[in-house]
Coordinates of C-alpha atoms in Angstrom, one line a residue:
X199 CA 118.9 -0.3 -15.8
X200 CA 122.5 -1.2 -15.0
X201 CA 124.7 -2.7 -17.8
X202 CA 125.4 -5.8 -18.9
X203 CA 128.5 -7.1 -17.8
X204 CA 130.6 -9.9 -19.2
X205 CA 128.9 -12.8 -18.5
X206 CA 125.4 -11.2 -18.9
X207 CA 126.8 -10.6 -22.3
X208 CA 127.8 -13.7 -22.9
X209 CA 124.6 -15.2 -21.5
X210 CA 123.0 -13.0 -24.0
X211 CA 125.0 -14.5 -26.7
X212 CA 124.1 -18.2 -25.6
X213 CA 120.5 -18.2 -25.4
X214 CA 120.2 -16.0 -28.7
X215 CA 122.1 -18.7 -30.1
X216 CA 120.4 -21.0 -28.7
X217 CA 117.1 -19.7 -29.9
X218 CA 118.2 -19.6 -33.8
X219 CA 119.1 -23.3 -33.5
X220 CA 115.8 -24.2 -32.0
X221 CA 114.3 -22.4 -34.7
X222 CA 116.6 -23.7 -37.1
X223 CA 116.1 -27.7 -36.1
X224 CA 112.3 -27.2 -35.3
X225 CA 111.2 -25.1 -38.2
X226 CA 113.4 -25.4 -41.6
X227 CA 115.4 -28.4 -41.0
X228 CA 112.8 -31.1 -41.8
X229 CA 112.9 -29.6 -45.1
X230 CA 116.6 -30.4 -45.6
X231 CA 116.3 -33.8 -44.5
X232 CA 117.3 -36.5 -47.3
X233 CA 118.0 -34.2 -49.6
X234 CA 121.1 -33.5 -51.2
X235 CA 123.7 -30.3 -50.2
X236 CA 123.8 -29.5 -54.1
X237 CA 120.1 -30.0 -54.2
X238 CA 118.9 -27.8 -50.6
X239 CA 117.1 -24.7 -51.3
X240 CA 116.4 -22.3 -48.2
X241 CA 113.1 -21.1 -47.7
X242 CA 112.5 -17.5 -49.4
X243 CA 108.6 -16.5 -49.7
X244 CA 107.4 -14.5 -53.1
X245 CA 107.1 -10.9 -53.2
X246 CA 103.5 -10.2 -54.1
X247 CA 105.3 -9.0 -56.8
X248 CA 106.4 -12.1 -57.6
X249 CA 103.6 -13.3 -57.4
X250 CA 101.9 -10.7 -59.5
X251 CA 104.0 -11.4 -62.1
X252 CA 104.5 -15.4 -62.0
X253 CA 101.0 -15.5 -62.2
X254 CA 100.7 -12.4 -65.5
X255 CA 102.6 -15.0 -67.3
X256 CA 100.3 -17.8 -66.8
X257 CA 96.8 -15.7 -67.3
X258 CA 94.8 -17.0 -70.0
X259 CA 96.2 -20.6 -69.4
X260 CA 94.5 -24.1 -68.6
X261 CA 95.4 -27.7 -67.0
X262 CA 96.9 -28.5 -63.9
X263 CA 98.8 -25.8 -62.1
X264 CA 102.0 -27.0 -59.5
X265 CA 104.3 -24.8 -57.6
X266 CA 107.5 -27.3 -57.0
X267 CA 108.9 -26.5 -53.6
X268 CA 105.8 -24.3 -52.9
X269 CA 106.7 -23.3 -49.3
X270 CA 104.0 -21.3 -47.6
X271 CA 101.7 -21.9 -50.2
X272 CA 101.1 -18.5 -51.5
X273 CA 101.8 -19.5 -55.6
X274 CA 99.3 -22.4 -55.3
X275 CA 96.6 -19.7 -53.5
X276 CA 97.4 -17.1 -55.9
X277 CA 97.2 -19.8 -58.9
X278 CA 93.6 -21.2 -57.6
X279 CA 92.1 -17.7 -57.2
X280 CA 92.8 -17.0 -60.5
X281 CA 91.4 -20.2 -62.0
X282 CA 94.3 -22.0 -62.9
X283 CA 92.7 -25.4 -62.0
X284 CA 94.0 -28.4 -60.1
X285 CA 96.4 -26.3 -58.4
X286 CA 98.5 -27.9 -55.9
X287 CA 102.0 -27.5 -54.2
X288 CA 104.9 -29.7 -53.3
X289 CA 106.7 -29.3 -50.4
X290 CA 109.2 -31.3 -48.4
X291 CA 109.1 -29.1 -45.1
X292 CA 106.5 -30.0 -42.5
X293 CA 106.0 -26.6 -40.7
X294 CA 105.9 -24.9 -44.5
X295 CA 102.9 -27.3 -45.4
X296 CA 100.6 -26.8 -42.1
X297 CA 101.0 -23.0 -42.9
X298 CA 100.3 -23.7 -46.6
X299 CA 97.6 -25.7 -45.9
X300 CA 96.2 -23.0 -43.1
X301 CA 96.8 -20.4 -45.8
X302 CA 94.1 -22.2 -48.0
X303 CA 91.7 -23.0 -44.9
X304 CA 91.6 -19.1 -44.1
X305 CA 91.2 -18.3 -47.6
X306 CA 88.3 -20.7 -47.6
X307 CA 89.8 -22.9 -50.5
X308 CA 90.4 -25.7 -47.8
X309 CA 90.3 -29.2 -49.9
X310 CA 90.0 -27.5 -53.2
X311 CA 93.8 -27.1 -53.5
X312 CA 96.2 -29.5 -52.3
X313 CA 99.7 -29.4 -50.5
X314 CA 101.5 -32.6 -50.8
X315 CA 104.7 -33.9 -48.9
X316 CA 106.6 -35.2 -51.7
X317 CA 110.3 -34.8 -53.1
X318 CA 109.8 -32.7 -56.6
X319 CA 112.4 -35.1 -58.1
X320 CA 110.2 -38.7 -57.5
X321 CA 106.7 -36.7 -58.7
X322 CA 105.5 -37.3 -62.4
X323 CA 104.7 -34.4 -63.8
X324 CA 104.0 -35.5 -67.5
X325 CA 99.9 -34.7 -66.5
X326 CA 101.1 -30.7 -65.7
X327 CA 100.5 -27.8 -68.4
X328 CA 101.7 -24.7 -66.1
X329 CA 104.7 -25.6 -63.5
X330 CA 106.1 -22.5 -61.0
X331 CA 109.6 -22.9 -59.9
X332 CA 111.2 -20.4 -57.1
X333 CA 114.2 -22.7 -56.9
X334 CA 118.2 -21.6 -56.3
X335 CA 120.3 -21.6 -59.4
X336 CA 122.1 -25.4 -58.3
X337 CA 119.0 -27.4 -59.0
X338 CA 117.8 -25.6 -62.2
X339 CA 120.2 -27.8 -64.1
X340 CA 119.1 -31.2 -63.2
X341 CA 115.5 -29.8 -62.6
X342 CA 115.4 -28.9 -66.9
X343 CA 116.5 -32.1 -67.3
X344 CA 113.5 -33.9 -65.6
X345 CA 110.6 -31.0 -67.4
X346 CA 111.9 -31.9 -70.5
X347 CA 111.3 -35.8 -70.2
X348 CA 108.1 -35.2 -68.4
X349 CA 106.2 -32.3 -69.0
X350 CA 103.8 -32.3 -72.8
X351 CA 104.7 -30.0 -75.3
X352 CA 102.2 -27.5 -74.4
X353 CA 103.5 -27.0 -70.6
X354 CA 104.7 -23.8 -69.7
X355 CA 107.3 -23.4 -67.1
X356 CA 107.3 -20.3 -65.4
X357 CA 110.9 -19.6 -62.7
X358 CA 111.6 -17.2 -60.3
X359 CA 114.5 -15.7 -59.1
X360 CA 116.7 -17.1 -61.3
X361 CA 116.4 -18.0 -65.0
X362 CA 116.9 -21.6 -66.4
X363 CA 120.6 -21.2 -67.7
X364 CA 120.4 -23.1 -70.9
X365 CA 116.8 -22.2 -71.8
X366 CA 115.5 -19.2 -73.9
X367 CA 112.5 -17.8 -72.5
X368 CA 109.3 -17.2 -74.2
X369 CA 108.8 -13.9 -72.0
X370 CA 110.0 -12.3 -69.2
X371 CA 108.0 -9.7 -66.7
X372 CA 109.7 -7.2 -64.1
X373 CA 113.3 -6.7 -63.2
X374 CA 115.6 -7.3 -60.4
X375 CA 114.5 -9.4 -57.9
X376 CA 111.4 -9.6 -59.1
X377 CA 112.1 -10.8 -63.2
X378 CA 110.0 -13.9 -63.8
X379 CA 110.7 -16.0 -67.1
X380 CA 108.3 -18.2 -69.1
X381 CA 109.4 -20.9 -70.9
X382 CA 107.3 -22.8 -73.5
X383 CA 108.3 -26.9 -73.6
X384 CA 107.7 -26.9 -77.3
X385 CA 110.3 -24.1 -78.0
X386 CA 113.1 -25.2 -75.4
X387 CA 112.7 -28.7 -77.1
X388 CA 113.4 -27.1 -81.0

């Protein structure tokens, strides 16, 4: 093959460019829409570490299970499969929610869990006893805030990632990127 010269090169440069902006405004921006800059939180899925040890922290547990700002899904599939029941998702990204929701179809729990279009800050959650939150550090503030006023007293929040700054945890599992903390509503609120 012969070499690229300049304006190969740059041609190069232009349509790669051009394909992570198609993939940028087709597939993640929908999430973004409406939503605050302080408040945006970029797709990143769970390690099935994560996910190991989000749902350690929850075994033994009842009530209704949701993963706010669930992307792919794989919390809420995770969550059902080991009986944590209603378990459902909420997610403001189109293209995140059809793969959620094919996710549960392939894994034959199609209509059993649920994957809802809705913005985690206009969703009641004073009916939830486990709540999962992979969220970025910016909207854990605000986000404690609303779990407080909403959630009962025997809710247990479980976060990835990144710990609730002002909250002690119940328990942690794992280290590094994948540390999960538990916090029980009852003790945050003494």
């Amino acid at each position: 093959g012969a070499a690229l010269g300049g304006r190969g090169l740059l041609a190069l440069a232009a349509a790669s460019g051009a394909a992570v902006w198609a993939t940028w405004a087709v597939l993640l921006m929908p999430g973004f829409r409406r939503v605050p800059l302080r408040l945006r939180v970029p797709y990143q899925p769970s390690s099935p570490r994560q996910v190991a040890n989000t749902l350690a922290l929850l075994r033994g547990r009842t009530g209704k299970t949701v993963d706010l700002g669930s992307g792919d899904g794989r919390l809420v599939l995770e969550a059902y499969k080991q009986g944590l029941r209603p378990a459902l998702g909420y997610e403001l990204n189109p293209w995140l929610l059809c793969l959620a929701n094919f996710r549960a179809w392939r894994a034959g729990y199609h209509g059993k869990i649920s994957f809802l279009k809705q913005d985690l800050w206009k969703v009641n959650l004073s009916d939830c006893h486990n709540v999962i939150v992979f969220l970025a550090p910016s909207v854990k503030p605000p986000l404690a805030t609303k779990l407080l006023a909403e959630l009962p007293d025997d809710a247990r929040v479980v976060a990835g990632r990144y710990p609730f700054p002002s909250w002690s945890p119940s328990s942690t599992l794992g280290q590094g990127l994948d540390q999960v903390w538990a916090y029980d509503i009852k003790e945050v609120r003494r």
